[in-house]
Coordinates of C-alpha atoms in Angstrom, one line a residue:
M867 CA -8.1 -5.3 19.9
S868 CA -7.1 -4.3 23.4
D869 CA -3.6 -3.1 23.9
A870 CA -3.3 -5.3 26.9
A871 CA -3.9 -8.4 24.8
F872 CA -0.3 -8.6 23.5
A873 CA 3.3 -7.5 24.3
E874 CA 6.1 -6.9 21.9
D875 CA 9.9 -7.2 21.9
T876 CA 12.6 -6.4 19.4
L877 CA 14.8 -9.3 18.5
A878 CA 18.2 -9.1 16.9
F879 CA 19.9 -12.3 15.6
D880 CA 22.7 -13.4 13.3
C881 CA 22.4 -14.7 9.8
A882 CA 25.6 -15.7 8.0
G883 CA 27.4 -13.0 9.8
D884 CA 24.8 -10.2 9.2
R885 CA 22.6 -8.8 12.0
L886 CA 18.9 -9.2 11.3
L887 CA 16.1 -7.4 13.2
G888 CA 12.6 -8.6 14.0
I889 CA 9.7 -7.9 16.3
V890 CA 8.2 -10.6 18.5
S891 CA 4.5 -10.3 19.4
C892 CA 3.4 -12.5 22.2
P893 CA 0.4 -12.8 24.6
A894 CA 0.5 -10.3 27.4
P895 CA 0.7 -11.9 30.9
G896 CA -2.8 -12.7 32.0
A897 CA -4.3 -12.1 28.6
N898 CA -6.9 -14.4 27.1
A899 CA -5.0 -17.4 25.7
L900 CA -5.7 -19.7 22.8
A901 CA -5.5 -22.7 24.9
T902 CA -4.0 -23.9 28.2
G903 CA -2.7 -27.2 26.9
S904 CA 0.9 -27.9 25.8
A905 CA -0.2 -28.2 22.1
A906 CA -0.9 -24.4 22.0
Q907 CA 1.9 -23.4 24.3
D908 CA 4.5 -25.0 21.9
L909 CA 3.3 -23.4 18.7
G910 CA 4.9 -20.2 17.3
V911 CA 4.5 -18.3 14.0
V912 CA 7.3 -16.9 11.7
I913 CA 6.0 -14.4 9.1
V914 CA 8.3 -14.8 6.0
V915 CA 8.3 -11.3 4.4
G916 CA 8.5 -11.2 0.6
G917 CA 10.2 -8.4 -1.2
P918 CA 10.8 -5.8 -1.6
Q919 CA 9.1 -4.8 1.7
Y920 CA 10.0 -4.9 5.3
R921 CA 8.5 -6.4 8.5
A922 CA 5.5 -4.1 8.8
G923 CA 4.0 -5.2 5.5
S924 CA 1.8 -3.2 3.1
H925 CA -0.7 -1.1 5.0
R926 CA 0.9 -2.4 8.2
G927 CA -0.7 -5.8 7.4
F928 CA 1.9 -7.9 9.1
V929 CA 1.8 -5.8 12.2
L930 CA -2.0 -6.2 12.5
L931 CA -1.8 -10.0 11.8
A932 CA 1.0 -10.6 14.3
R933 CA -0.8 -8.6 17.0
H934 CA -4.1 -10.4 16.3
L935 CA -2.5 -13.8 16.6
A936 CA -0.7 -12.8 19.8
S937 CA -4.0 -11.7 21.2
L938 CA -5.1 -15.3 20.6
G939 CA -2.3 -16.7 22.6
L940 CA 0.3 -17.3 19.8
T941 CA 3.9 -16.0 19.7
V942 CA 4.7 -14.4 16.4
L943 CA 8.0 -13.2 14.8
R944 CA 8.0 -10.8 11.8
F945 CA 11.5 -9.9 10.6
D946 CA 13.6 -8.1 8.0
V947 CA 15.5 -10.4 5.7
R948 CA 19.1 -9.4 4.8
G949 CA 19.3 -6.1 2.9
M950 CA 15.8 -5.0 3.9
G951 CA 14.5 -2.6 6.6
D952 CA 16.8 -2.6 9.6
S953 CA 18.7 -5.8 8.7
E954 CA 22.3 -5.8 7.5
G955 CA 23.7 -7.6 4.5
A956 CA 23.1 -7.7 0.7
L957 CA 19.6 -8.0 -0.6
H958 CA 18.7 -11.6 -1.7
D959 CA 16.1 -12.8 -4.1
F960 CA 13.1 -14.7 -2.6
Q961 CA 14.6 -17.9 -4.0
A962 CA 17.8 -17.3 -1.8
V963 CA 16.6 -16.6 1.7
D964 CA 16.8 -20.1 3.2
A965 CA 19.5 -18.9 5.6
D966 CA 17.2 -16.0 6.8
V967 CA 14.2 -18.3 7.4
D968 CA 16.4 -20.8 9.2
A969 CA 17.9 -18.1 11.4
A970 CA 14.5 -16.6 12.2
I971 CA 13.1 -19.9 13.3
A972 CA 16.0 -20.6 15.6
A973 CA 15.9 -17.0 17.0
L974 CA 12.2 -17.3 17.9
L975 CA 12.7 -20.7 19.6
R976 CA 15.5 -19.3 21.6
H977 CA 13.5 -16.2 22.5
S978 CA 10.5 -18.3 23.7
P979 CA 11.9 -21.6 25.0
Q980 CA 8.4 -23.0 25.5
L981 CA 8.0 -23.2 21.7
R982 CA 8.9 -26.4 19.9
R983 CA 7.4 -25.9 16.5
V984 CA 6.4 -23.1 14.2
A985 CA 4.0 -22.3 11.4
L986 CA 5.4 -20.4 8.5
W987 CA 3.2 -17.7 7.1
G988 CA 3.9 -15.9 3.8
L989 CA 2.3 -13.6 1.3
C990 CA 3.2 -13.7 -2.4
D991 CA 6.9 -14.5 -2.8
G992 CA 7.1 -14.8 0.9
A993 CA 4.8 -17.9 0.6
S994 CA 7.0 -19.1 -2.3
A995 CA 10.1 -18.5 -0.2
A996 CA 8.7 -20.6 2.6
L997 CA 8.0 -23.6 0.3
L998 CA 11.4 -23.2 -1.4
Y999 CA 13.1 -23.3 2.0
L1000 CA 11.4 -26.6 2.8
Q1001 CA 12.2 -28.0 -0.6
R1002 CA 15.9 -27.5 -0.1
Q1003 CA 16.0 -28.4 3.6
P1004 CA 13.0 -30.2 5.2
D1005 CA 12.7 -28.8 8.7
P1006 CA 11.0 -30.8 11.5
R1007 CA 10.5 -27.6 13.4
V1008 CA 8.0 -26.4 10.8
A1009 CA 4.5 -27.8 11.7
A1010 CA 2.2 -25.9 9.4
L1011 CA 2.0 -23.5 6.4
C1012 CA -0.2 -20.5 5.9
L1013 CA 0.1 -19.3 2.3
L1014 CA -1.6 -16.2 1.0
N1015 CA -1.6 -15.6 -2.8
P1016 CA 1.5 -17.7 -3.6
W1017 CA 3.8 -16.3 -6.4
V1018 CA 4.2 -18.7 -9.4
R1019 CA 4.8 -16.0 -12.0
S1020 CA 6.2 -16.8 -15.4
A1021 CA 5.6 -15.3 -18.8
E1022 CA 3.2 -18.2 -19.6
T1023 CA 1.2 -18.0 -16.4
L1024 CA 0.8 -14.2 -16.7
A1025 CA -0.3 -14.6 -20.3
K1026 CA -2.9 -17.3 -19.4
T1027 CA -4.2 -15.1 -16.7
H1028 CA -4.5 -12.1 -19.0
V1029 CA -6.3 -14.2 -21.6
K1030 CA -8.7 -15.8 -19.2
H1031 CA -9.5 -12.8 -17.0
Y1032 CA -9.1 -9.8 -19.3
Y1033 CA -9.1 -10.7 -23.0
R1034 CA -11.8 -13.2 -22.8
Q1035 CA -14.1 -10.5 -21.3
R1036 CA -13.0 -8.0 -24.0
L1037 CA -13.7 -10.5 -26.8
Q1038 CA -17.2 -10.9 -25.6
Q1039 CA -18.0 -7.2 -25.9
P1040 CA -19.6 -6.1 -29.2
E1041 CA -17.8 -2.7 -28.8
F1042 CA -14.4 -4.4 -29.1
W1043 CA -15.3 -6.0 -32.5
R1044 CA -16.8 -2.8 -33.8
K1045 CA -13.6 -1.0 -33.0
L1046 CA -11.5 -3.8 -34.5
F1047 CA -13.3 -3.8 -37.8
S1048 CA -13.4 0.0 -38.0
G1049 CA -9.7 0.2 -37.3
Q1050 CA -10.1 1.9 -34.0
V1051 CA -8.3 -0.8 -32.0
A1052 CA -4.7 0.3 -31.7
G1053 CA -2.1 -1.9 -33.3
K1054 CA -0.2 -2.1 -29.9
A1055 CA -3.4 -3.5 -28.2
L1056 CA -3.9 -6.1 -31.0
A1057 CA -0.2 -7.1 -30.8
G1058 CA -0.6 -7.5 -27.1
L1059 CA -3.5 -9.8 -27.5
L1060 CA -1.7 -12.0 -30.1
S1061 CA 1.4 -12.1 -27.9
N1062 CA -0.5 -13.2 -24.8
L1063 CA -2.3 -15.9 -26.9
R1064 CA 1.0 -17.2 -28.2
L1065 CA 2.6 -17.3 -24.7
A1066 CA -0.5 -18.7 -23.1
F1067 CA -0.5 -21.8 -25.3
S1068 CA 3.3 -22.2 -25.6
R1069 CA 5.4 -24.8 -23.8
P1070 CA 7.0 -23.6 -20.5
T1071 CA 10.4 -22.1 -20.8
G1072 CA 13.2 -24.5 -20.2
H1073 CA 12.0 -27.3 -22.4
A1074 CA 13.7 -26.1 -25.6
E1075 CA 17.0 -25.7 -23.7
A1076 CA 16.8 -29.2 -22.3
A1077 CA 16.0 -30.7 -25.7
S1078 CA 18.9 -28.9 -27.5
T1079 CA 21.6 -29.5 -24.8
G1080 CA 20.5 -32.9 -23.4
I1081 CA 20.9 -31.4 -19.9
E1082 CA 18.0 -31.0 -17.6
P1083 CA 18.1 -27.4 -16.2
Q1084 CA 17.1 -26.7 -12.6
A1085 CA 13.4 -27.1 -12.3
P1086 CA 11.5 -23.8 -12.4
F1087 CA 10.7 -22.5 -8.9
P1088 CA 6.9 -23.1 -9.2
R1089 CA 7.6 -26.8 -9.7
R1090 CA 10.0 -26.9 -6.8
M1091 CA 7.3 -25.2 -4.7
A1092 CA 4.9 -28.0 -5.6
E1093 CA 7.4 -30.7 -4.8
A1094 CA 8.0 -29.1 -1.4
Y1095 CA 4.2 -28.9 -0.8
A1096 CA 3.7 -32.6 -1.7
A1097 CA 6.5 -33.6 0.6
F1098 CA 5.5 -31.5 3.5
G1099 CA 3.8 -33.6 6.2
G1100 CA 1.9 -30.9 8.1
P1101 CA -1.5 -29.1 7.5
S1102 CA -1.7 -26.1 5.3
L1103 CA -3.9 -23.1 4.8
L1104 CA -4.2 -21.6 1.3
M1105 CA -5.8 -18.2 1.1
L1106 CA -6.6 -16.6 -2.2
S1107 CA -7.8 -13.1 -2.8
E1108 CA -10.8 -12.8 -5.1
R1109 CA -9.5 -9.6 -6.9
D1110 CA -5.8 -10.5 -7.4
H1111 CA -4.0 -11.5 -10.5
T1112 CA -1.3 -13.3 -8.5
A1113 CA -4.0 -15.5 -6.9
Q1114 CA -5.7 -16.0 -10.3
E1115 CA -2.3 -17.1 -11.7
F1116 CA -1.8 -19.5 -8.9
T1117 CA -5.3 -21.0 -9.4
E1118 CA -4.8 -21.4 -13.2
H1119 CA -1.3 -22.8 -12.8
S1120 CA -2.2 -25.3 -10.1
R1121 CA -5.2 -26.4 -12.1
T1122 CA -3.2 -27.2 -15.2
D1123 CA 0.3 -28.1 -14.0
A1124 CA 0.7 -31.8 -13.4
T1125 CA 3.1 -31.4 -10.4
W1126 CA 0.8 -29.0 -8.6
Q1127 CA -2.3 -31.2 -9.4
L1128 CA -0.6 -34.2 -7.8
A1129 CA 0.6 -32.2 -4.8
L1130 CA -2.8 -30.7 -4.0
A1131 CA -4.6 -34.0 -4.5
R1132 CA -2.1 -35.7 -2.2
R1133 CA -2.3 -33.1 0.5
P1134 CA -5.5 -31.0 0.1
P1135 CA -5.1 -27.6 1.8
Q1136 CA -7.7 -25.8 3.8
R1137 CA -8.8 -23.3 1.1
V1138 CA -10.2 -19.8 1.9
L1139 CA -11.4 -17.4 -0.8
L1140 CA -11.1 -13.9 0.6
A1141 CA -14.1 -12.2 -1.0
G1142 CA -13.4 -8.7 -2.5
A1143 CA -9.8 -8.9 -1.4
D1144 CA -6.9 -7.4 -3.4
H1145 CA -3.3 -8.7 -3.3
T1146 CA -2.4 -7.4 0.2
C1147 CA -5.9 -7.3 1.7
S1148 CA -5.6 -3.6 1.9
Q1149 CA -9.2 -2.9 3.1
P1150 CA -9.9 -3.3 6.8
T1151 CA -12.7 -5.8 6.2
T1152 CA -10.5 -8.1 4.0
Q1153 CA -7.5 -7.7 6.4
Q1154 CA -9.8 -8.9 9.3
A1155 CA -11.1 -11.8 7.1
M1156 CA -7.5 -12.9 6.5
E1157 CA -6.6 -12.6 10.1
A1158 CA -9.7 -14.6 11.2
A1159 CA -8.9 -17.4 8.7
T1160 CA -5.3 -17.6 9.9
G1161 CA -6.4 -17.5 13.6
Q1162 CA -9.1 -20.2 13.1
F1163 CA -6.6 -22.5 11.2
L1164 CA -3.9 -22.2 13.9
A1165 CA -6.5 -22.6 16.7
A1166 CA -7.6 -25.9 15.1
L1167 CA -3.9 -26.9 14.8
A1168 CA -3.4 -26.1 18.5
G1169 CA -6.5 -28.2 19.4
A1170 CA -8.6 -25.5 20.8
P1171 CA -11.6 -23.5 19.4
P1172 CA -10.8 -20.0 18.0
T1173 CA -11.1 -17.1 20.4
T1174 CA -12.9 -14.0 19.2
L1175 CA -11.7 -10.7 20.5
A1176 CA -12.8 -7.1 19.7
R1177 CA -10.3 -5.2 17.6

């Protein structure tokens, strides 16, 4: 990617009395633009950073993504939520960063007045935070979602993933059974298998409490994510890493959970499987594949063919 393809500014803005810091990556004057029409000119991107990490991302992944998108003609903000990186305030759980996301969108639109709408991009619990933000306060400024390996972790989803992707493979190995019957399988390993099987086929937590008290508890956050996804009116990109337990958990959960089944059937996302990728797309080839998928999705949203630039 040519250094002349993008420019960057620091951006400080307020969130509930705390000062947050972000970096805006934007097309350099005269650089190759995504499109010349108003549809492209009014679209920005806000990267919702999950925790605990700051605006650079693992392996500088968010830096590379923002600069790639800027080189295609998009304006991108990556920022530190309260209590992380260079931002002030107390650290908040990913389920409680609505004010941060809202402030970031407003700050980007103020910084770049030509923008009228944004796409929210998130990895892991950053993707979850983006959906939870929309579940609590639908935002007409948000035009699209880019979700990478969304976090839907619970004891049950983790157990199901272990059973399907680890224990099933182990149980098919003759060596495992030889060790089991010869007493070479440690008691801790066998207890782990039984515990995961019990959790994998148990009812989700919260049902027993509701039945005993007669009071419906707050819906688990994965269900609230699904409700937000079903209600969202814009297009969405769902990217899943091939070699990632979080992605496997999401696939398993969304395949078996009725709320997610309905949401995805109602609004099918553009799905991309990132071959060979781990959770953070740490290898250059998988990082580039993720960047390309995001760029192509947003280019189509802007109504223009994707632009390919040398890195």
